[in-house]
Coordinates of C-alpha atoms in Angstrom, one line a residue:
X1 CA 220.1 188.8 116.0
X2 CA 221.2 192.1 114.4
X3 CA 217.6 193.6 114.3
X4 CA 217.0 196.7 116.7
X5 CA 213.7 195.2 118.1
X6 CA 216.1 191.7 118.9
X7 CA 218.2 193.8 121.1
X8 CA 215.8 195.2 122.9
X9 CA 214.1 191.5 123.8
X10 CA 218.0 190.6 124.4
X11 CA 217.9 193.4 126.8
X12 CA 214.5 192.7 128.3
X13 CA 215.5 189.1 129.7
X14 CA 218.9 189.9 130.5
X15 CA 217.7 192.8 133.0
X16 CA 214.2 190.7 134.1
X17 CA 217.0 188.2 135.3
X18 CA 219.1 190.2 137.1
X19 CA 216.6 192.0 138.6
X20 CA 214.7 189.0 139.6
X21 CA 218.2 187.5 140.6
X22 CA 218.5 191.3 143.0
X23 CA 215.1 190.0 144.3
X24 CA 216.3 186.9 145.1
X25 CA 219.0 188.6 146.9
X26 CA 216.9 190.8 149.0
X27 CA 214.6 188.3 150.2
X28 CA 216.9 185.1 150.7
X29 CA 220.4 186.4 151.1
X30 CA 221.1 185.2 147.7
X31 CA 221.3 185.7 143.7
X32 CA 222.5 188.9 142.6
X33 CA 224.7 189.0 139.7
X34 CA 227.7 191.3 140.8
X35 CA 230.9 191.6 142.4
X36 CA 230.9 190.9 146.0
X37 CA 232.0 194.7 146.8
X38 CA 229.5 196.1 144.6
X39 CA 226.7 193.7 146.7
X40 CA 227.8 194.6 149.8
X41 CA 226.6 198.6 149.4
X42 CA 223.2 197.1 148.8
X43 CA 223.4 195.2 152.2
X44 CA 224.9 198.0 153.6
X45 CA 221.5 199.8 152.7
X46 CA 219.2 196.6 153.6
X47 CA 221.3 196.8 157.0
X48 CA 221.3 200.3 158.0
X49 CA 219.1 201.9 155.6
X50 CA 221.3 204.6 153.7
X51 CA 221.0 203.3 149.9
X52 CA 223.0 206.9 149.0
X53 CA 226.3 204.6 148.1
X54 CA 225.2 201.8 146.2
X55 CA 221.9 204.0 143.9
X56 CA 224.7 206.5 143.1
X57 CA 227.4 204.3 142.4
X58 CA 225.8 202.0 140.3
X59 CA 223.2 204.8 138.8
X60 CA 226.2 206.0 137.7
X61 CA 227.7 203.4 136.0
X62 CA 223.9 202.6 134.6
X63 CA 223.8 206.3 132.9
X64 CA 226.9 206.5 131.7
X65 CA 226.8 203.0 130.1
X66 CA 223.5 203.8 128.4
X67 CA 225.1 207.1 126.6
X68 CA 228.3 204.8 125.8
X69 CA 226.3 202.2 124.5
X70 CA 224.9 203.5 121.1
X71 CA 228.3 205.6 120.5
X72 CA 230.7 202.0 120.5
X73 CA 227.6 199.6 118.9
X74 CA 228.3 197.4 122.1
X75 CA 226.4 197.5 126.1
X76 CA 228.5 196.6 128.8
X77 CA 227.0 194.1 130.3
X78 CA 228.3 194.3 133.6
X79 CA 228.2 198.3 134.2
X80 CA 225.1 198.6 132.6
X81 CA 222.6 195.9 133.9
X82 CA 224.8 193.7 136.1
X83 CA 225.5 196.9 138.1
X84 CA 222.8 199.5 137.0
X85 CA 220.0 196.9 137.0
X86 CA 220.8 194.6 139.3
X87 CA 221.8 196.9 142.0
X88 CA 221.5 200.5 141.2
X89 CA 218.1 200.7 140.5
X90 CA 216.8 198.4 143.6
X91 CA 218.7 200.9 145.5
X92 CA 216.4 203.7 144.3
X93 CA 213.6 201.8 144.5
X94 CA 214.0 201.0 147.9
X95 CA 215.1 204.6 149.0
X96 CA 211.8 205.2 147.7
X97 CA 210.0 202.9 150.4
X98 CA 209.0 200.9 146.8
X99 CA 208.5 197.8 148.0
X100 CA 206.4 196.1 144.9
X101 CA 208.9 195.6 143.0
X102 CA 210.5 192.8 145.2
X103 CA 207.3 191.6 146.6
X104 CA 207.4 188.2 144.2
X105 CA 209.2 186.6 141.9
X106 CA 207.1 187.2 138.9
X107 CA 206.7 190.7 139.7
X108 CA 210.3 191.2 139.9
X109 CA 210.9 189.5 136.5
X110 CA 208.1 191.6 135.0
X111 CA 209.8 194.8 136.7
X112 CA 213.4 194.2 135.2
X113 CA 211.6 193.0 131.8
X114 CA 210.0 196.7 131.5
X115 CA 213.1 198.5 133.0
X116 CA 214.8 196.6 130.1
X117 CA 212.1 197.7 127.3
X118 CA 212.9 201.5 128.4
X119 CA 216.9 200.5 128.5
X120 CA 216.8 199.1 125.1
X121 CA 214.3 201.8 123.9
X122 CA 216.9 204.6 124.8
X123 CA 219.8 203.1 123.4
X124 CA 218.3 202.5 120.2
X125 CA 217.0 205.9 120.0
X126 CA 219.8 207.3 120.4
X127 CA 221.7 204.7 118.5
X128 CA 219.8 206.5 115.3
X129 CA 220.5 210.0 116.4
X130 CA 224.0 209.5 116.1
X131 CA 225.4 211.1 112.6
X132 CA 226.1 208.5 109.6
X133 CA 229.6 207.9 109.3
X134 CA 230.7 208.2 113.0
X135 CA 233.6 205.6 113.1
X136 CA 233.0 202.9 116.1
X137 CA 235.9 200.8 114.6
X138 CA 237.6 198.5 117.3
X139 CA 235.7 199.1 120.2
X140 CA 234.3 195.8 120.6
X141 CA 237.6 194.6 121.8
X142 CA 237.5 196.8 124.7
X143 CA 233.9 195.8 126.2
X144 CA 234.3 193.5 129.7
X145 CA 237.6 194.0 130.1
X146 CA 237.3 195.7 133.6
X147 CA 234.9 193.1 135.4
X148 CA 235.9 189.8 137.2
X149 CA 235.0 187.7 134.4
X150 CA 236.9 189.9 132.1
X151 CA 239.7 187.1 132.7
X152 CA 238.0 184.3 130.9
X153 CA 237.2 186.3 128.3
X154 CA 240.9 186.9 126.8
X155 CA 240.6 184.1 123.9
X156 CA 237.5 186.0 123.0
X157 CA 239.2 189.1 122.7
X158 CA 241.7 187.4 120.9
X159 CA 239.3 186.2 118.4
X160 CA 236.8 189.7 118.1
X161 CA 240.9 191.5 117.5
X162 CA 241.5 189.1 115.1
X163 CA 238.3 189.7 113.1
X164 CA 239.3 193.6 113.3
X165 CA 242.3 193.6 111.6
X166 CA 245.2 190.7 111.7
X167 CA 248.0 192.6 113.0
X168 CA 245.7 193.6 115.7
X169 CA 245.0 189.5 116.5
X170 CA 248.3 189.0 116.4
X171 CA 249.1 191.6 119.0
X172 CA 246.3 189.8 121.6
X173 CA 247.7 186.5 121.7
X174 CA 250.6 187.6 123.3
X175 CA 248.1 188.2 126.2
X176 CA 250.2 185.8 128.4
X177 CA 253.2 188.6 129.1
X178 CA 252.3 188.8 132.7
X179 CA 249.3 190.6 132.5
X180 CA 245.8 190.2 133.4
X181 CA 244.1 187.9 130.8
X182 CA 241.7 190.7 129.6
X183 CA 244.0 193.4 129.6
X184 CA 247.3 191.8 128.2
X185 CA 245.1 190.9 125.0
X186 CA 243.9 194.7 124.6
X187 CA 247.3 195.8 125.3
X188 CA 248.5 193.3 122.3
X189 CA 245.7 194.6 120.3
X190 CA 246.5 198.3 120.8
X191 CA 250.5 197.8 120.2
X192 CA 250.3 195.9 117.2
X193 CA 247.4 197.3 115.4
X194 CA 248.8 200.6 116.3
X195 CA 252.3 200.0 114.7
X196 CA 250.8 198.2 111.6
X197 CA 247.8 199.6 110.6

């Protein structure tokens, strides 16, 4: 699972499903993989035809989560294909006037399977331009935190801080203390591996 070429399959069904889950959304009112805030600026576009909001917003977040992806050794899923792929990108395309992309289901899988091959491609290219002995250390910890699911993912953090260091696993499981899930862990994290490491 650690292989560069296994990442980059990883990355080609993950964005073939949410695209074809964006297509599903488009042409029964259904299926995309996003917040509901984030959704809405792609029916604002289906509505009134200005796509400006949701392709820059979530191009955004696509870019800048494909240049932070090779630097921590982790892809936010949720900025970079929940958000890029799944709604940033249909955005452009229908801008465009592009409407082959969404005109089946297959086509829509095949679509988000090659818009994942280029994803993956970049990342791992520049994955291997970045210098040996560039320290990622920790970062894991910090990926999903600032989605809606981020909240179930606390005892997860609890564990990937505990594999980092001890002090810092000890820190997350005081996650509890009145702050979201997600975030009281990485706060826990920080304090405790900051004081004793």
């Amino acid at each position: 699972m650690m292989k560069d070429n296994t990442f980059i399959l990883l990355v080609m069904g993950a964005a073939a499903a949410i695209f074809a889950g964006t297509y599903m959304f488009i042409n029964l009112g259904t299926g995309a993989f996003n917040d509901l805030s984030i959704v809405a600026m792609l029916k604002d576009g289906m509505d009134g035809g200005d796509y400006a909001a949701a392709a820059g917003f979530a191009a955004g977040f696509l870019i800048a989560r494909v240049l932070e992806g090779p630097l921590v050794g982790l892809m936010d899923i949720g900025g970079t294909l929940q958000t890029g792929v799944g709604i940033g990108i249909p955005a452009l395309f229908l801008s465009m006037g592009w409407q082959f992309p969404f005109s089946s289901f297959p086509v829509a899988l095949l679509v988000g399977a090659v818009i994942g091959l280029v994803m993956g491609g970049v990342i791992m290219l520049i994955r291997k331009a970045v210098p040996e002995g560039v320290a990622v250390g920790g970062t894991s910890i910090m990926m999903g935190a600032g989605n809606a699911i981020g909240r179930y993912l606390a005892p997860l953090i609890v564990v990937a801080a505990t594999q980092y260091d001890v002090y810092a696993g000890i820190g997350a499981i005081f996650y509890k203390w009145g702050k979201e899930l997600a975030g009281g862990a990485i706060l826990g994290a920080m304090l405790f591996g900051g004081i004793f490491l």
